[in-house]
Amino acid sequence: MDPLIGDVTVFTKNRARLLAGDVVARFLSALIGQSRVQALLSDDQFSVDGTLIEAWTSIKSFRPKDDSASDAGQNGHAKAKGQNAERDFLGEKWSNVAHASTTDPDPPLFKKARGRAAKLSHGP
């Protein structure tokens, strides 16, 4: 290896210096200022090539909207109360029409393909 280039740690240190300084901010500001990039930006929507953006809410917070759920599930198993209580999902049917997250009502239950797990996400 050419001694003038150095080893891999040189690039790691340079990356840290670039991020610590305002070089990255100036680069991104200059990039966003270009008319070609302006045509690609929108305040109306946000997309990430069909990637599911998982919500920052727990599946435990996904509850029936009517909120008249008893302490037992449909299958009769008792549910513990409390913030981190265990839930018995056996036999429960979930839908976005009848259920919503109690901590963040915006993200629906969404799955990307048949056979994949459904998650609280902001879909494509």
Short mmCIF file of C-alpha atoms in Angstrom, two decimals:
data_model
loop_
_atom_site.label_atom_id
_atom_site.label_comp_id
_atom_site.label_asym_id
_atom_site.label_seq_id
_atom_site.Cartn_x
_atom_site.Cartn_y
_atom_site.Cartn_z
CA MET A 1 0.00 0.00 0.00
CA ASP A 2 1.21 3.48 -0.81
CA PRO A 3 2.42 5.16 2.43
CA LEU A 4 0.94 8.50 1.31
CA ILE A 5 -2.58 7.09 1.32
CA GLY A 6 -2.45 5.68 4.84
CA ASP A 7 -4.62 2.95 6.29
CA VAL A 8 -8.35 2.54 6.86
CA THR A 9 -8.34 4.43 10.16
CA VAL A 10 -7.49 7.64 8.29
CA PHE A 11 -10.86 7.52 6.53
CA THR A 12 -12.66 6.81 9.80
CA LYS A 13 -11.08 9.86 11.41
CA ASN A 14 -11.90 12.01 8.38
CA ARG A 15 -15.54 10.92 8.53
CA ALA A 16 -15.77 11.98 12.16
CA ARG A 17 -14.19 15.34 11.32
CA LEU A 18 -16.57 15.91 8.39
CA LEU A 19 -19.60 15.18 10.54
CA ALA A 20 -18.34 17.34 13.41
CA GLY A 21 -17.73 20.36 11.19
CA ASP A 22 -20.25 22.19 9.06
CA VAL A 23 -18.99 20.62 5.81
CA VAL A 24 -21.91 18.17 5.65
CA ALA A 25 -24.48 20.88 6.39
CA ARG A 26 -23.00 23.15 3.70
CA PHE A 27 -22.93 20.27 1.19
CA LEU A 28 -26.57 19.34 1.81
CA SER A 29 -27.65 22.99 1.68
CA ALA A 30 -25.90 23.41 -1.68
CA LEU A 31 -27.46 20.17 -2.93
CA ILE A 32 -30.99 21.17 -1.92
CA GLY A 33 -30.47 24.58 -3.53
CA GLN A 34 -30.07 23.07 -7.00
CA SER A 35 -33.11 23.35 -9.27
CA ARG A 36 -32.87 19.69 -10.32
CA VAL A 37 -33.19 18.62 -6.70
CA GLN A 38 -35.96 21.16 -5.98
CA ALA A 39 -38.12 19.45 -8.61
CA LEU A 40 -37.84 16.17 -6.68
CA LEU A 41 -38.89 17.62 -3.31
CA SER A 42 -42.45 18.05 -2.07
CA ASP A 43 -44.13 19.22 1.12
CA ASP A 44 -47.16 17.06 0.35
CA GLN A 45 -45.74 13.55 0.58
CA PHE A 46 -42.83 11.46 1.71
CA SER A 47 -41.91 8.16 0.05
CA VAL A 48 -39.08 5.74 0.51
CA ASP A 49 -39.29 3.30 -2.42
CA GLY A 50 -41.99 1.08 -0.90
CA THR A 51 -40.16 0.63 2.38
CA LEU A 52 -42.33 0.30 5.47
CA ILE A 53 -41.47 2.96 8.01
CA GLU A 54 -42.17 1.23 11.30
CA ALA A 55 -44.06 3.31 13.85
CA TRP A 56 -42.52 4.07 17.22
CA THR A 57 -45.37 2.44 19.08
CA SER A 58 -45.73 -0.97 20.63
CA ILE A 59 -48.02 -3.64 19.25
CA LYS A 60 -49.32 -3.91 22.84
CA SER A 61 -50.95 -0.49 22.37
CA PHE A 62 -53.04 -1.75 19.41
CA ARG A 63 -56.49 -1.97 21.05
CA PRO A 64 -60.13 -2.12 19.97
CA LYS A 65 -61.49 1.35 19.16
CA ASP A 66 -64.73 0.86 21.09
CA ASP A 67 -62.64 0.61 24.30
CA SER A 68 -65.28 -1.54 25.97
CA ALA A 69 -62.92 -4.52 26.10
CA SER A 70 -63.26 -6.60 29.22
CA ASP A 71 -60.39 -8.02 31.26
CA ALA A 72 -60.64 -11.28 29.33
CA GLY A 73 -59.96 -11.79 25.67
CA GLN A 74 -62.27 -13.51 23.22
CA ASN A 75 -60.80 -16.84 24.23
CA GLY A 76 -61.47 -16.25 27.95
CA HIS A 77 -57.88 -15.90 29.10
CA ALA A 78 -57.48 -13.21 31.74
CA LYS A 79 -55.39 -10.19 30.84
CA ALA A 80 -53.20 -8.48 33.41
CA LYS A 81 -53.61 -4.74 33.81
CA GLY A 82 -50.85 -2.17 33.75
CA GLN A 83 -48.58 -0.37 31.35
CA ASN A 84 -46.56 -3.43 30.34
CA ALA A 85 -49.22 -6.09 30.83
CA GLU A 86 -49.01 -9.24 28.75
CA ARG A 87 -51.62 -9.69 26.04
CA ASP A 88 -53.01 -12.96 24.79
CA PHE A 89 -53.64 -12.45 21.08
CA LEU A 90 -54.80 -16.02 20.46
CA GLY A 91 -58.01 -16.04 18.45
CA GLU A 92 -58.21 -12.25 18.07
CA LYS A 93 -58.97 -10.78 14.64
CA TRP A 94 -57.29 -7.45 14.05
CA SER A 95 -58.35 -4.80 11.59
CA ASN A 96 -57.66 -1.12 11.08
CA VAL A 97 -61.41 -0.48 11.08
CA ALA A 98 -61.96 -1.81 14.60
CA HIS A 99 -58.53 -1.24 16.20
CA ALA A 100 -56.07 1.63 16.71
CA SER A 101 -52.92 2.32 18.67
CA THR A 102 -53.58 4.10 21.95
CA THR A 103 -50.20 5.86 21.91
CA ASP A 104 -50.12 6.92 18.24
CA PRO A 105 -53.45 6.62 16.37
CA ASP A 106 -51.99 7.52 12.96
CA PRO A 107 -50.07 4.39 11.87
CA PRO A 108 -52.30 1.57 10.66
CA LEU A 109 -51.57 -2.13 10.89
CA PHE A 110 -49.82 -2.78 7.60
CA LYS A 111 -48.08 -5.69 5.93
CA LYS A 112 -46.02 -5.53 2.80
CA ALA A 113 -46.80 -8.94 1.34
CA ARG A 114 -48.90 -12.02 1.92
CA GLY A 115 -47.33 -14.24 4.54
CA ARG A 116 -45.42 -11.36 6.14
CA ALA A 117 -46.05 -10.13 9.67
CA ALA A 118 -48.33 -7.12 10.01
CA LYS A 119 -46.77 -4.19 11.87
CA LEU A 120 -47.85 -0.74 12.92
CA SER A 121 -46.23 1.22 10.13
CA HIS A 122 -46.51 4.11 7.78
CA GLY A 123 -46.94 2.27 4.47
CA PRO A 124 -45.65 3.18 1.04
#
